[in-house]
mmCIF file with all atom_site columns, C-alpha atoms and ligand atoms in Angstrom:
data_model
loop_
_atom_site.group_PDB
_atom_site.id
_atom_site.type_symbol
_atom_site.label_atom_id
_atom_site.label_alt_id
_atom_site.label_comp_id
_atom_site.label_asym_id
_atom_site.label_entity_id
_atom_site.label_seq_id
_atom_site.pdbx_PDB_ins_code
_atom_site.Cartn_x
_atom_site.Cartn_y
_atom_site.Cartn_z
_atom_site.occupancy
_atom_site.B_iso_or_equiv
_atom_site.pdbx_formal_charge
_atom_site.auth_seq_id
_atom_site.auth_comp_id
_atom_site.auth_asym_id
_atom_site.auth_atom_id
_atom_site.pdbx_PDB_model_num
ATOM   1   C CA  . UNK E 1 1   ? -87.287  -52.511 -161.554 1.00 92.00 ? 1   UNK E CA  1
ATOM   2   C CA  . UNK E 1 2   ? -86.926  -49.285 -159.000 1.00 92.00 ? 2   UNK E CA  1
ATOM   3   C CA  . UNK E 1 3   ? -83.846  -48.452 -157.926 1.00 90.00 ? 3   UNK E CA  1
ATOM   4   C CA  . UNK E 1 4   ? -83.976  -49.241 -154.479 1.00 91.00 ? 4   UNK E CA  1
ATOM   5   C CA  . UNK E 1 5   ? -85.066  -52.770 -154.965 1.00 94.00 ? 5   UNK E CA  1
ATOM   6   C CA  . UNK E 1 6   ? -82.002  -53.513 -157.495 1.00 93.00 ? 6   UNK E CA  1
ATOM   7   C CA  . UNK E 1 7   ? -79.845  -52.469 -155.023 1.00 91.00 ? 7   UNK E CA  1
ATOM   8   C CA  . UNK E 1 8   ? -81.513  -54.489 -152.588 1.00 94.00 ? 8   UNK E CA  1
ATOM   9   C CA  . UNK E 1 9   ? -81.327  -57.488 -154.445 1.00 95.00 ? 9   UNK E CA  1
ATOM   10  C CA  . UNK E 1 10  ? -77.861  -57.125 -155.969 1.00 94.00 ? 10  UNK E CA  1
ATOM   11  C CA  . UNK E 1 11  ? -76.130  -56.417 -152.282 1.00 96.00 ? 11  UNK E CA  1
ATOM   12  C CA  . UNK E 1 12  ? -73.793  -58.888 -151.843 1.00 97.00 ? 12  UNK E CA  1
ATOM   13  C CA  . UNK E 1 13  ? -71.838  -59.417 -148.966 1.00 98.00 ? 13  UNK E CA  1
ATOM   14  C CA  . UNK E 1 14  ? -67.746  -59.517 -149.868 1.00 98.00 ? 14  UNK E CA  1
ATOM   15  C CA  . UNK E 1 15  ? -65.390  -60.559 -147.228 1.00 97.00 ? 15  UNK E CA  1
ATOM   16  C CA  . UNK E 1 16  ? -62.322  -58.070 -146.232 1.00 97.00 ? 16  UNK E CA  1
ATOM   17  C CA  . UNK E 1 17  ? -59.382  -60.482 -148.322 1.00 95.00 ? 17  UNK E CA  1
ATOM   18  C CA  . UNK E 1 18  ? -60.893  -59.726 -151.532 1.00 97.00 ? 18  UNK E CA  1
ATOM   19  C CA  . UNK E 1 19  ? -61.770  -55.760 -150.656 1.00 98.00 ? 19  UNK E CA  1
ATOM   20  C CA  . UNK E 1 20  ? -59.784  -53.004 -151.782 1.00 98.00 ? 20  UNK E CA  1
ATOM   21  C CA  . UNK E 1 21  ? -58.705  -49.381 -151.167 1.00 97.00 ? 21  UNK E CA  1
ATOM   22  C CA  . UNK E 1 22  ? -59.727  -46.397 -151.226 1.00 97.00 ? 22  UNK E CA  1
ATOM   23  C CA  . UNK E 1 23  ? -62.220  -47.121 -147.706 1.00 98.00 ? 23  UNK E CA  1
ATOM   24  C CA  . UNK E 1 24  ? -64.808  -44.797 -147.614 1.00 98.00 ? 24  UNK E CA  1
ATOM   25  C CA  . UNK E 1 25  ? -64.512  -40.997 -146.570 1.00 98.00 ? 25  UNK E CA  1
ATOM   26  C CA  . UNK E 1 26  ? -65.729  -39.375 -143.792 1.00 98.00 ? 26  UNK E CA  1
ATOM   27  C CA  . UNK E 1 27  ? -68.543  -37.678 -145.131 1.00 98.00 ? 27  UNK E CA  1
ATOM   28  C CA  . UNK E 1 28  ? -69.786  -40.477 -146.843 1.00 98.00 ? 28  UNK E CA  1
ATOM   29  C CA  . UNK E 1 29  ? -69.562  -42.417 -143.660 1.00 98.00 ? 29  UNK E CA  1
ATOM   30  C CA  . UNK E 1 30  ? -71.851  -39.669 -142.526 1.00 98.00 ? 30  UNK E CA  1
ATOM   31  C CA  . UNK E 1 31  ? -74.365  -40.511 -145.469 1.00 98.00 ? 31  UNK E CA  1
ATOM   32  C CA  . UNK E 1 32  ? -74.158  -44.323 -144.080 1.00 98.00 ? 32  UNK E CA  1
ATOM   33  C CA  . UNK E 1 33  ? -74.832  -43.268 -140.977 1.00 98.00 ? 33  UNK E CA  1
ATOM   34  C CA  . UNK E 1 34  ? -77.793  -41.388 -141.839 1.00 98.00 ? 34  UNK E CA  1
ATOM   35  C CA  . UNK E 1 35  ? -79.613  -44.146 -143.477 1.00 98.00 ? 35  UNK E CA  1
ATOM   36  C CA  . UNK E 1 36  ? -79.081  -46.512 -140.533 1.00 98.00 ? 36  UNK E CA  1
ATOM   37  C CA  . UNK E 1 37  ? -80.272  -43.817 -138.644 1.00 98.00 ? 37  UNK E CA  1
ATOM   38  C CA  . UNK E 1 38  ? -83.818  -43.932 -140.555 1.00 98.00 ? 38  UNK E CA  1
ATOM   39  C CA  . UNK E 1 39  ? -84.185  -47.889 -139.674 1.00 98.00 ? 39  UNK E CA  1
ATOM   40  C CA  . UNK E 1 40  ? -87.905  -48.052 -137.886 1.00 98.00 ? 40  UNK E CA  1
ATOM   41  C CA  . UNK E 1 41  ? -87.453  -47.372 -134.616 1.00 98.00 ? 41  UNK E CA  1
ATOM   42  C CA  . UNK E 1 42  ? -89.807  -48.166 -131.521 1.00 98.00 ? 42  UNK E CA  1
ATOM   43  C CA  . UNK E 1 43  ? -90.434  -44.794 -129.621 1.00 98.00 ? 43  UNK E CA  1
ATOM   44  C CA  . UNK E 1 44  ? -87.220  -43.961 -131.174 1.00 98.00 ? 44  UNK E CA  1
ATOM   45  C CA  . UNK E 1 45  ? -84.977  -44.961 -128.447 1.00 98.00 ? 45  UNK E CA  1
ATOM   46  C CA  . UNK E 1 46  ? -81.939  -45.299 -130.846 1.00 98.00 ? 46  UNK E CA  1
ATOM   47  C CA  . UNK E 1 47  ? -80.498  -49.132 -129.831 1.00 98.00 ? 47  UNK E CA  1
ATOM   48  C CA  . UNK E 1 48  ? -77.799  -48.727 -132.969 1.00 98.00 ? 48  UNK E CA  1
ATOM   49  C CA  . UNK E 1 49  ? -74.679  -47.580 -132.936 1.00 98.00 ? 49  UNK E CA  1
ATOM   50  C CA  . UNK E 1 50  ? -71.662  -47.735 -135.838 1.00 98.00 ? 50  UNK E CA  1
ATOM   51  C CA  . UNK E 1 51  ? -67.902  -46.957 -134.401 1.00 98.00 ? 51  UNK E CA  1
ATOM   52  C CA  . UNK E 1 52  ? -65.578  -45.972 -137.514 1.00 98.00 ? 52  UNK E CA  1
ATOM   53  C CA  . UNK E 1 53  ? -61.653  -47.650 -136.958 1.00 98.00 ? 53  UNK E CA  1
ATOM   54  C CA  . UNK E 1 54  ? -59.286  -45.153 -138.061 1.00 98.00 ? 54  UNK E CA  1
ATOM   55  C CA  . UNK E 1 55  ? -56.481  -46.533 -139.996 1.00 97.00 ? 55  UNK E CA  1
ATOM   56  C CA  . UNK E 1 56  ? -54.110  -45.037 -137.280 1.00 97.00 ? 56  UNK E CA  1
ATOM   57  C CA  . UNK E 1 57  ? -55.730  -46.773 -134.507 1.00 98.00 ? 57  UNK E CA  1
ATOM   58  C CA  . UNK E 1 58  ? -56.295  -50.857 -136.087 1.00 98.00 ? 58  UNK E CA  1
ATOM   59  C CA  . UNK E 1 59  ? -52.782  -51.985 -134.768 1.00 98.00 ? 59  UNK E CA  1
ATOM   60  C CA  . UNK E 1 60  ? -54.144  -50.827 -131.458 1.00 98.00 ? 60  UNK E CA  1
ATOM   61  C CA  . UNK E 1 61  ? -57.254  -52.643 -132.264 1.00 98.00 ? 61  UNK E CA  1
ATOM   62  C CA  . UNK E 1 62  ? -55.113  -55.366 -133.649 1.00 98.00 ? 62  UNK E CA  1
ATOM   63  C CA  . UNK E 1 63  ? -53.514  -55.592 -129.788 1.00 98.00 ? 63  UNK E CA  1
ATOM   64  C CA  . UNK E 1 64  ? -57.242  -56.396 -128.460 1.00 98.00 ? 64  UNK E CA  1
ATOM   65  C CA  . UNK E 1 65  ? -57.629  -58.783 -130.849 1.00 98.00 ? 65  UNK E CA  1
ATOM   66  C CA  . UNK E 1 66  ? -55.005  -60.841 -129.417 1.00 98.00 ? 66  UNK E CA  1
ATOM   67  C CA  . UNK E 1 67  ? -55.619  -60.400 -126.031 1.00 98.00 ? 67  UNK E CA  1
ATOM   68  C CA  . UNK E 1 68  ? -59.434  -61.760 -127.029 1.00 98.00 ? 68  UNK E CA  1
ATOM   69  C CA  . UNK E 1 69  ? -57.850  -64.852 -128.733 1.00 98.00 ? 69  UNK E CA  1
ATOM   70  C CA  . UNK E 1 70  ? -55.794  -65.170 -125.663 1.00 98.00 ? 70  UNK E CA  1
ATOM   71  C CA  . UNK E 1 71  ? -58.385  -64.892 -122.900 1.00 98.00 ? 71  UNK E CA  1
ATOM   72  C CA  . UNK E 1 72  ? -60.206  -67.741 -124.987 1.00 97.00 ? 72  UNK E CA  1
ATOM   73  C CA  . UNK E 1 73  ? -57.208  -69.771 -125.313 1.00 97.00 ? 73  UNK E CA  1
ATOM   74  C CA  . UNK E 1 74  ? -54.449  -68.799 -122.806 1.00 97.00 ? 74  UNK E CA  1
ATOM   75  C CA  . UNK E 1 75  ? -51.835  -71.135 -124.169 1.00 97.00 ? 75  UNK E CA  1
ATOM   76  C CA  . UNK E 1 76  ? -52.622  -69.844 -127.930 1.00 97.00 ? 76  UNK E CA  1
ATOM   77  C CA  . UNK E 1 77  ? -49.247  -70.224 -129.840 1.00 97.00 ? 77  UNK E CA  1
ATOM   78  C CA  . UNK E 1 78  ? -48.029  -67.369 -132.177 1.00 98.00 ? 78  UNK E CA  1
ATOM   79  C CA  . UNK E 1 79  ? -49.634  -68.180 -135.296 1.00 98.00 ? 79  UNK E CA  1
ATOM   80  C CA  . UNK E 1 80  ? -52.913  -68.123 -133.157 1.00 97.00 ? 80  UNK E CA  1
ATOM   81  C CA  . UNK E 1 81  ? -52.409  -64.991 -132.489 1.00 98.00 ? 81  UNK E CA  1
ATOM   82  C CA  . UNK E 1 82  ? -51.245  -63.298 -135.901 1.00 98.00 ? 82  UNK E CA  1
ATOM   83  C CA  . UNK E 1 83  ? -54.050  -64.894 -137.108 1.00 97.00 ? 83  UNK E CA  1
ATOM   84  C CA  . UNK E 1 84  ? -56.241  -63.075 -134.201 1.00 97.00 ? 84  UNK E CA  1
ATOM   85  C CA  . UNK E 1 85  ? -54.148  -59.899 -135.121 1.00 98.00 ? 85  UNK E CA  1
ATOM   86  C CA  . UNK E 1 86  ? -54.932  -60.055 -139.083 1.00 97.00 ? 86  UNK E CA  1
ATOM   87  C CA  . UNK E 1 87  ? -58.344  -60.076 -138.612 1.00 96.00 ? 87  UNK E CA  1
ATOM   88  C CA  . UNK E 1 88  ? -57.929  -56.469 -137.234 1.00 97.00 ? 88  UNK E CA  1
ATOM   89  C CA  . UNK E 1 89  ? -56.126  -55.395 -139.898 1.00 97.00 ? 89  UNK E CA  1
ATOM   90  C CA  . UNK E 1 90  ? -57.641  -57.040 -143.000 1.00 95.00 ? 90  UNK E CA  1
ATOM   91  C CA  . UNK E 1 91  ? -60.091  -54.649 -145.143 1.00 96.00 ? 91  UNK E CA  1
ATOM   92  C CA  . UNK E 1 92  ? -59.552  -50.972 -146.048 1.00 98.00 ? 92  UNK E CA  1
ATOM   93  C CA  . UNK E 1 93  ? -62.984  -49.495 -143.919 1.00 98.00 ? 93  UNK E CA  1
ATOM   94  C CA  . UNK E 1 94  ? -63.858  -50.823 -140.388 1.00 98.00 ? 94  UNK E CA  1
ATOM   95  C CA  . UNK E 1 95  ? -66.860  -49.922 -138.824 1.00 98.00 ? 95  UNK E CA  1
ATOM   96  C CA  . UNK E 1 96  ? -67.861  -51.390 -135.191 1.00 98.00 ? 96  UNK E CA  1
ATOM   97  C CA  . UNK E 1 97  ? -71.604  -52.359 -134.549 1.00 98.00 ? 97  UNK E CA  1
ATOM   98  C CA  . UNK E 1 98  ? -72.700  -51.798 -130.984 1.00 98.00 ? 98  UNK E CA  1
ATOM   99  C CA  . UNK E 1 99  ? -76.323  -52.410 -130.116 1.00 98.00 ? 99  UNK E CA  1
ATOM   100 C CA  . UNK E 1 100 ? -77.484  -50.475 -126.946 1.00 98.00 ? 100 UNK E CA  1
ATOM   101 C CA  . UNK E 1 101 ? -81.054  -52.239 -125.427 1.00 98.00 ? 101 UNK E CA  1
ATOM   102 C CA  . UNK E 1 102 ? -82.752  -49.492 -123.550 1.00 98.00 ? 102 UNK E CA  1
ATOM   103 C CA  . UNK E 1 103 ? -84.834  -50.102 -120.438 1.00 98.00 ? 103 UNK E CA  1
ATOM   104 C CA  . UNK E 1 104 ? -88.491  -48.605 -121.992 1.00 98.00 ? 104 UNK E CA  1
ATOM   105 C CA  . UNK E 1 105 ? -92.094  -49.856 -120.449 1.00 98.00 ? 105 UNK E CA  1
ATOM   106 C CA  . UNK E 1 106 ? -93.268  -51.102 -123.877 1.00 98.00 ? 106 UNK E CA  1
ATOM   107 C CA  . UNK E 1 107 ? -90.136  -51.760 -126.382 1.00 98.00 ? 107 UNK E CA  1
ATOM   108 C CA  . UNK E 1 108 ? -88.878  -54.949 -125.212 1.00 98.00 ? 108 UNK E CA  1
ATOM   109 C CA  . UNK E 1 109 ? -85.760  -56.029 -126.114 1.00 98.00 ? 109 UNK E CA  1
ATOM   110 C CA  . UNK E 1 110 ? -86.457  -58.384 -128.916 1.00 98.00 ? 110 UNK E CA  1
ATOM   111 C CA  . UNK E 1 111 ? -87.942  -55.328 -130.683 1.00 98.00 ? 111 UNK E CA  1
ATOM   112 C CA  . UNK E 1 112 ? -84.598  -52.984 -130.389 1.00 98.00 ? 112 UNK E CA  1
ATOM   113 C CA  . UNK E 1 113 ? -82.472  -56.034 -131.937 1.00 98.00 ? 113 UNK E CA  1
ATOM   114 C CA  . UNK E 1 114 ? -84.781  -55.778 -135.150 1.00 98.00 ? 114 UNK E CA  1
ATOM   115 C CA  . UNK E 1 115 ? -84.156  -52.006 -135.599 1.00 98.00 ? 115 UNK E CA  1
ATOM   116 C CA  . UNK E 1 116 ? -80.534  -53.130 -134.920 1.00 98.00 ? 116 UNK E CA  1
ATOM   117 C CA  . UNK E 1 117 ? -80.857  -55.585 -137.880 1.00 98.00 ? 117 UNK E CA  1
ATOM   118 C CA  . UNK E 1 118 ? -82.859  -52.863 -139.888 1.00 98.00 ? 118 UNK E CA  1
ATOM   119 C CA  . UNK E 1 119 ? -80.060  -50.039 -139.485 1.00 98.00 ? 119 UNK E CA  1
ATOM   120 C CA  . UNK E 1 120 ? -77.403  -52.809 -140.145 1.00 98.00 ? 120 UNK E CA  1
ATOM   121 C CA  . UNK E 1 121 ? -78.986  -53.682 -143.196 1.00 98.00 ? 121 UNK E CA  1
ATOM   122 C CA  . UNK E 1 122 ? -79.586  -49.756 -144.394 1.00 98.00 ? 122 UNK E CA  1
ATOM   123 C CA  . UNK E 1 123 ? -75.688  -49.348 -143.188 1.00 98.00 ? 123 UNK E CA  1
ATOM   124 C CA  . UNK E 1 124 ? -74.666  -52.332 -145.702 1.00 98.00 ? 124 UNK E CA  1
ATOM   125 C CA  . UNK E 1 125 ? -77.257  -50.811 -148.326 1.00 97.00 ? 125 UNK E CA  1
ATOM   126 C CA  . UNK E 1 126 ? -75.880  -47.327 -148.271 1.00 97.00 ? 126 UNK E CA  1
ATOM   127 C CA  . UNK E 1 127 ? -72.287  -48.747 -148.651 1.00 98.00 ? 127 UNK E CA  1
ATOM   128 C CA  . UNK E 1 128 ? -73.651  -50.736 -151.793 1.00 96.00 ? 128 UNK E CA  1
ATOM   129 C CA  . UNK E 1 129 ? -74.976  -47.993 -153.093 1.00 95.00 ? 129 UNK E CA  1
ATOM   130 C CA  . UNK E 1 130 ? -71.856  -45.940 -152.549 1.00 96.00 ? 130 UNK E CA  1
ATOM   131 C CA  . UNK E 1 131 ? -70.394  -48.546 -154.772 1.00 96.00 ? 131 UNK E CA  1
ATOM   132 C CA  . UNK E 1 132 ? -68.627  -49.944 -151.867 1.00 98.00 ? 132 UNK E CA  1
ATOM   133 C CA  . UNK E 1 133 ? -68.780  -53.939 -151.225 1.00 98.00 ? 133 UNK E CA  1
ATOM   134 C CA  . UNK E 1 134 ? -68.667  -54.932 -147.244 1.00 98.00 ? 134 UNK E CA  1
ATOM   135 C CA  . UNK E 1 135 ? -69.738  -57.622 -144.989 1.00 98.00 ? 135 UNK E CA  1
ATOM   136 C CA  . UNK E 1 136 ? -70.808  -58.259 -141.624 1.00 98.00 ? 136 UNK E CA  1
ATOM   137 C CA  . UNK E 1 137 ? -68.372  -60.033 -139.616 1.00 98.00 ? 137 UNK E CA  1
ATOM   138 C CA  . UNK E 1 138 ? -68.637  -61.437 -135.613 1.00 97.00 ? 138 UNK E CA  1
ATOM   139 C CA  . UNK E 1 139 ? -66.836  -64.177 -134.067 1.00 94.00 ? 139 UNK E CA  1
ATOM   140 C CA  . UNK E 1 140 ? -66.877  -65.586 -130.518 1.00 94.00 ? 140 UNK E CA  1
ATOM   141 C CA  . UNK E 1 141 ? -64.448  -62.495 -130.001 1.00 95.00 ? 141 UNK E CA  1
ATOM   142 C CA  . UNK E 1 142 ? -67.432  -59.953 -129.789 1.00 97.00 ? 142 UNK E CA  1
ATOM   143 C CA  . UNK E 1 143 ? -68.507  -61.425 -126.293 1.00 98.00 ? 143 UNK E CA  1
ATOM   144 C CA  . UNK E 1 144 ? -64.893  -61.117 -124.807 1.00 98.00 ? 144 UNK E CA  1
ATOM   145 C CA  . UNK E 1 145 ? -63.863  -58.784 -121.611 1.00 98.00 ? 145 UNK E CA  1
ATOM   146 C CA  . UNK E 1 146 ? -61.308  -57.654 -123.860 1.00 98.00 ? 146 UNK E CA  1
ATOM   147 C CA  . UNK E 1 147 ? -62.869  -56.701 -126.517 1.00 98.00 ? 147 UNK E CA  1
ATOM   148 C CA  . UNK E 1 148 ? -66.238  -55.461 -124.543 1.00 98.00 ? 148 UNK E CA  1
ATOM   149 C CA  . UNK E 1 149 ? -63.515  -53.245 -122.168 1.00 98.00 ? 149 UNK E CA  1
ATOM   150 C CA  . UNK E 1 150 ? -61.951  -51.894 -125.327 1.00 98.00 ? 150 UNK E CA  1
ATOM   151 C CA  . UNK E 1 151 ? -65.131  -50.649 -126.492 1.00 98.00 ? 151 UNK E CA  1
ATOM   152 C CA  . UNK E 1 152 ? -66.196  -49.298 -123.400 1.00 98.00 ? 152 UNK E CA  1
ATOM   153 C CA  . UNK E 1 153 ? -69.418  -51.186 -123.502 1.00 98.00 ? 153 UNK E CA  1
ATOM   154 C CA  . UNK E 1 154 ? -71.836  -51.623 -120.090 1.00 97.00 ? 154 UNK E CA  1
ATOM   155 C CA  . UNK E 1 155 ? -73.728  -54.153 -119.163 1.00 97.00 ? 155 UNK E CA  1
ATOM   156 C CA  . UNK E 1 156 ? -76.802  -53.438 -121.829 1.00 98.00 ? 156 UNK E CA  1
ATOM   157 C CA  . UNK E 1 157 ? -74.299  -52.549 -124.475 1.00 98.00 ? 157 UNK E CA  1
ATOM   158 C CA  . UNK E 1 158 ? -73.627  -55.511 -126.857 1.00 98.00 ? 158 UNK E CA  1
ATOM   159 C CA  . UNK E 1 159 ? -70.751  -55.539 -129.723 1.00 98.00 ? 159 UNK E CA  1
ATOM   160 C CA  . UNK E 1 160 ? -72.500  -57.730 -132.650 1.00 98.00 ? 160 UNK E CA  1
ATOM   161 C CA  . UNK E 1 161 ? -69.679  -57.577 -134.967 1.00 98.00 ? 161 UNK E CA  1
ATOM   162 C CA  . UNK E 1 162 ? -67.618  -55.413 -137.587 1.00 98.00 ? 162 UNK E CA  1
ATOM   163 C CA  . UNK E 1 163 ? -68.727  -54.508 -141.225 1.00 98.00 ? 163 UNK E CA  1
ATOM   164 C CA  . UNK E 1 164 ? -65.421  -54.381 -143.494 1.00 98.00 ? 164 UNK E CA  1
ATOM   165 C CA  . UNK E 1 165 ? -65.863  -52.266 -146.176 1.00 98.00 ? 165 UNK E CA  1
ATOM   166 C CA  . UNK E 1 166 ? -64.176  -51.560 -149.445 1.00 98.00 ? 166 UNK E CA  1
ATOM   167 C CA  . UNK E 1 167 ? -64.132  -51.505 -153.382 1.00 98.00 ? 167 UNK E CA  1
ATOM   168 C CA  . UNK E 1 168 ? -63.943  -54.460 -155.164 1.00 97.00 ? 168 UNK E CA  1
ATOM   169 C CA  . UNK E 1 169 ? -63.792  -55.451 -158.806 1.00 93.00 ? 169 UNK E CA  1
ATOM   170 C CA  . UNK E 1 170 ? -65.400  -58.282 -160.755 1.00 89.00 ? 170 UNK E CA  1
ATOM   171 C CA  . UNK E 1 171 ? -67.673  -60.785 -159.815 1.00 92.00 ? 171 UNK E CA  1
ATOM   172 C CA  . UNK E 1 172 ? -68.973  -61.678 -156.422 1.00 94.00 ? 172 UNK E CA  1
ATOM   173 C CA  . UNK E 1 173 ? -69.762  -65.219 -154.431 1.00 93.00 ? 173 UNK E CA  1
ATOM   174 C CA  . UNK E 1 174 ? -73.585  -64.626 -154.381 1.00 95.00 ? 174 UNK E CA  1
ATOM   175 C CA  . UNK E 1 175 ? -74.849  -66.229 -150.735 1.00 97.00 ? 175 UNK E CA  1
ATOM   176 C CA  . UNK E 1 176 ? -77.903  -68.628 -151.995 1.00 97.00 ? 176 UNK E CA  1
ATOM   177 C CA  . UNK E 1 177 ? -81.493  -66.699 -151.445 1.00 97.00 ? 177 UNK E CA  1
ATOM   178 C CA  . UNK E 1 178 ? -84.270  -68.660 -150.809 1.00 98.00 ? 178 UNK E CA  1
ATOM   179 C CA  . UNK E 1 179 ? -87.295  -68.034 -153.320 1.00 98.00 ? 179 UNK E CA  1
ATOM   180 C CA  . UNK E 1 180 ? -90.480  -65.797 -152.589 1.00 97.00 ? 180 UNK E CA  1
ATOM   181 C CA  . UNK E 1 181 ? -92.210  -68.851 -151.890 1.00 98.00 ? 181 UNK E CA  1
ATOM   182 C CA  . UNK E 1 182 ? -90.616  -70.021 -149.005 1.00 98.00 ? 182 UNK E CA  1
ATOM   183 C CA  . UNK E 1 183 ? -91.027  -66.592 -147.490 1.00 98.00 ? 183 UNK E CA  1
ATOM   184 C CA  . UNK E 1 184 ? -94.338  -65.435 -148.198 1.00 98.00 ? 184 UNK E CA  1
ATOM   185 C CA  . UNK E 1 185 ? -97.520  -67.888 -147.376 1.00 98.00 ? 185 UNK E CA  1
ATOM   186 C CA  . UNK E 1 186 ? -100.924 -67.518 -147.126 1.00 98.00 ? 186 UNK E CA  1
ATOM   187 C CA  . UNK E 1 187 ? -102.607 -67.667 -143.278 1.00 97.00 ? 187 UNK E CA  1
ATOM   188 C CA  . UNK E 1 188 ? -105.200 -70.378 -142.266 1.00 96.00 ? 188 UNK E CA  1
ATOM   189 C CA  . UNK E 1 189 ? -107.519 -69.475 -139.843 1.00 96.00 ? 189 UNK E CA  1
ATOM   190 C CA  . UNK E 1 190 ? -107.024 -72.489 -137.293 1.00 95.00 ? 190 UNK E CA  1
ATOM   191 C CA  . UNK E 1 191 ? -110.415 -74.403 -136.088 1.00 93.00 ? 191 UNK E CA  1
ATOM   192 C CA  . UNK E 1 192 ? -111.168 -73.194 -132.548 1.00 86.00 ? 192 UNK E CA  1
HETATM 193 C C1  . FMN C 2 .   ? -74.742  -60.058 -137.036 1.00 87.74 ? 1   FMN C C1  1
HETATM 194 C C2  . FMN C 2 .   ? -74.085  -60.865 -138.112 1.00 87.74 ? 1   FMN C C2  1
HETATM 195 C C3  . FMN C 2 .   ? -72.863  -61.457 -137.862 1.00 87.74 ? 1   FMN C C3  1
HETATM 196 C C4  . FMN C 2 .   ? -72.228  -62.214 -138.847 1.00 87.74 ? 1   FMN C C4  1
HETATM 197 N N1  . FMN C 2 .   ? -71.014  -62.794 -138.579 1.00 87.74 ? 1   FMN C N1  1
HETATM 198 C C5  . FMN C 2 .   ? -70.378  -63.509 -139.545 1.00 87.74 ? 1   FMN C C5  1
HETATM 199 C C6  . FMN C 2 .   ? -69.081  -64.076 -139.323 1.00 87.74 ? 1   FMN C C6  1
HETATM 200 O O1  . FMN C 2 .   ? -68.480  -63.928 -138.260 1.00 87.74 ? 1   FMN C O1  1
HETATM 201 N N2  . FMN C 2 .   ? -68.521  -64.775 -140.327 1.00 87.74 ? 1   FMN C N2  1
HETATM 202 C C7  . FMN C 2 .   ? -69.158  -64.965 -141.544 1.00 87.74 ? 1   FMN C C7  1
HETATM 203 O O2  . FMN C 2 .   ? -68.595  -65.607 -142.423 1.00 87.74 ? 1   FMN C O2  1
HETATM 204 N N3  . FMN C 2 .   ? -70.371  -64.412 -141.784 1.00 87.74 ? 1   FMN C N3  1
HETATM 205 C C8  . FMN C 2 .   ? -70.992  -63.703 -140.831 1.00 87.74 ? 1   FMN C C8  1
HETATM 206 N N4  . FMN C 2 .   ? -72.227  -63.144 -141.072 1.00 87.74 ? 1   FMN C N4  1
HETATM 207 C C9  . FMN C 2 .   ? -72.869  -63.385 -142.375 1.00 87.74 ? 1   FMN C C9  1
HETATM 208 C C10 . FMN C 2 .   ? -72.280  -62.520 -143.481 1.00 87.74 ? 1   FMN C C10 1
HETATM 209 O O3  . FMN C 2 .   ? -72.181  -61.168 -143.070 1.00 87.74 ? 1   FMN C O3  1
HETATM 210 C C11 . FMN C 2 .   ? -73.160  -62.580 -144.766 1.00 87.74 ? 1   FMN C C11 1
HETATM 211 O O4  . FMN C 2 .   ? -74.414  -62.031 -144.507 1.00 87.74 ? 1   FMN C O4  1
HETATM 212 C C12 . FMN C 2 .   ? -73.313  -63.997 -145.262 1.00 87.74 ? 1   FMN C C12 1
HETATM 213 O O5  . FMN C 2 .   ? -72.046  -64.471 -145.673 1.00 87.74 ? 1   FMN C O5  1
HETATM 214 C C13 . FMN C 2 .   ? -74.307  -64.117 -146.436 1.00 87.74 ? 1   FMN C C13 1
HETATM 215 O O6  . FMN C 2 .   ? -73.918  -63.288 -147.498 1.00 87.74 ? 1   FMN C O6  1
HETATM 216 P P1  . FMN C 2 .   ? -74.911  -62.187 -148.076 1.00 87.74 ? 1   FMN C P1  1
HETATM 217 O O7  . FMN C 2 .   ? -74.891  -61.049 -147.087 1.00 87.74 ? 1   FMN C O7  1
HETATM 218 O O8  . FMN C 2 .   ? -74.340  -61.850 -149.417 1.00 87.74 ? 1   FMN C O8  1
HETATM 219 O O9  . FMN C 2 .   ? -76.259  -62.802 -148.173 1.00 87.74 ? 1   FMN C O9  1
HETATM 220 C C14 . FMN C 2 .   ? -72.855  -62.372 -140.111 1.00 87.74 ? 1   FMN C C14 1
HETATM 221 C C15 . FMN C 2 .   ? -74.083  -61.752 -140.370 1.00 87.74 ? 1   FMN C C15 1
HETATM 222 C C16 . FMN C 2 .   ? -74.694  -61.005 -139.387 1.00 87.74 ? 1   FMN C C16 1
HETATM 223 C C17 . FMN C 2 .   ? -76.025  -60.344 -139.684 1.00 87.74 ? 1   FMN C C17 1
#
């Protein structure tokens, strides 16, 4: 089987409680970035957009995550809000996804969200193939002022989640796939 498609069909998603350290460096962030950067891309107008948490910056990032789980339950109690907190904190690589839909005469929207999905899914490729596990992680959290306001996002800028990414040993939780068949069909011309 080629390369590519092994790694396409072993990727795996692996959620940040059973990642481990070392995250990924810088310039293979780069690399990760690259290949989300070849996604296919309608008159190139570039709707995808990765954000890399530095270490020294999740307990801030930690702080909006509690002021999100706040502002969706004002009388959350403390464990709540750890909880909210953790979620910040948990994973060794953090990377932000922020779709920008561009205002363009013949790319409508709907077509800028599947080059979205397309660079997400070369990001979470390129981090396999790194030898990295990760997964794609959102929440009700993404849509919050506080969160949006952290991220400095206007009013076409969406956040769709956070990939956590790290190492991890042994065997994975493989999401079921459905088979070929239930994908691919053959078309019927329909009687006028
Ligand atoms: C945009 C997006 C957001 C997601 N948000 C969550 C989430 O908040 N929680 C979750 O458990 N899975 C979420 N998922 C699904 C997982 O990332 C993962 O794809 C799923 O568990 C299936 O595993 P697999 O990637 O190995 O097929 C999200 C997927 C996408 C594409």
């Amino acid at each position: 089987m080629p390369d590519l498609l092994r790694t396409l069909l072993d990727r795996s998603s692996v959620g940040p409680r059973h990642l481990t350290g070392p995250a990924p460096e810088r310039d293979e962030f780069l690399l990760v970035a690259t290949a989300a950067a070849a996604a296919p891309d309608h008159a190139s107008l570039g709707p995808f957009r990765l954000i890399h948490i530095a270490d020294a910056t999740r307990e801030r990032l930690a702080d909006v995550f509690a002021a999100a789980a706040l502002e969706a339950e004002p009388d959350a109690d403390t464990k709540t809000i750890d909880k909210a907190r953790e979620r910040a904190l948990a994973g060794p690589g953090l990377l932000a996804v922020v779709v920008d839909l561009k205002e363009h005469p013949n790319v409508p929207a709907e077509e800028q969200w599947v080059c979205a999905g397309a660079a997400l899914q070369n990001t979470l490729l390129a981090l396999e193939d790194l030898g990295y596990r990760a997964k794609m992680l959102s929440g009700a959290r993404v849509r919050s002022k506080a969160l949006r306001s952290a991220f400095d996002l206007d009013e076409n800028a969406h956040l769709l989640g956070f990939i956590a990414v790290g190492r991890h040993q042994g065997e994975v939780r493989r999401a079921p796939r459905r088979l070929p068949e239930q994908v691919l069909s053959e078309w019927t011309p329909q009687e006028a």
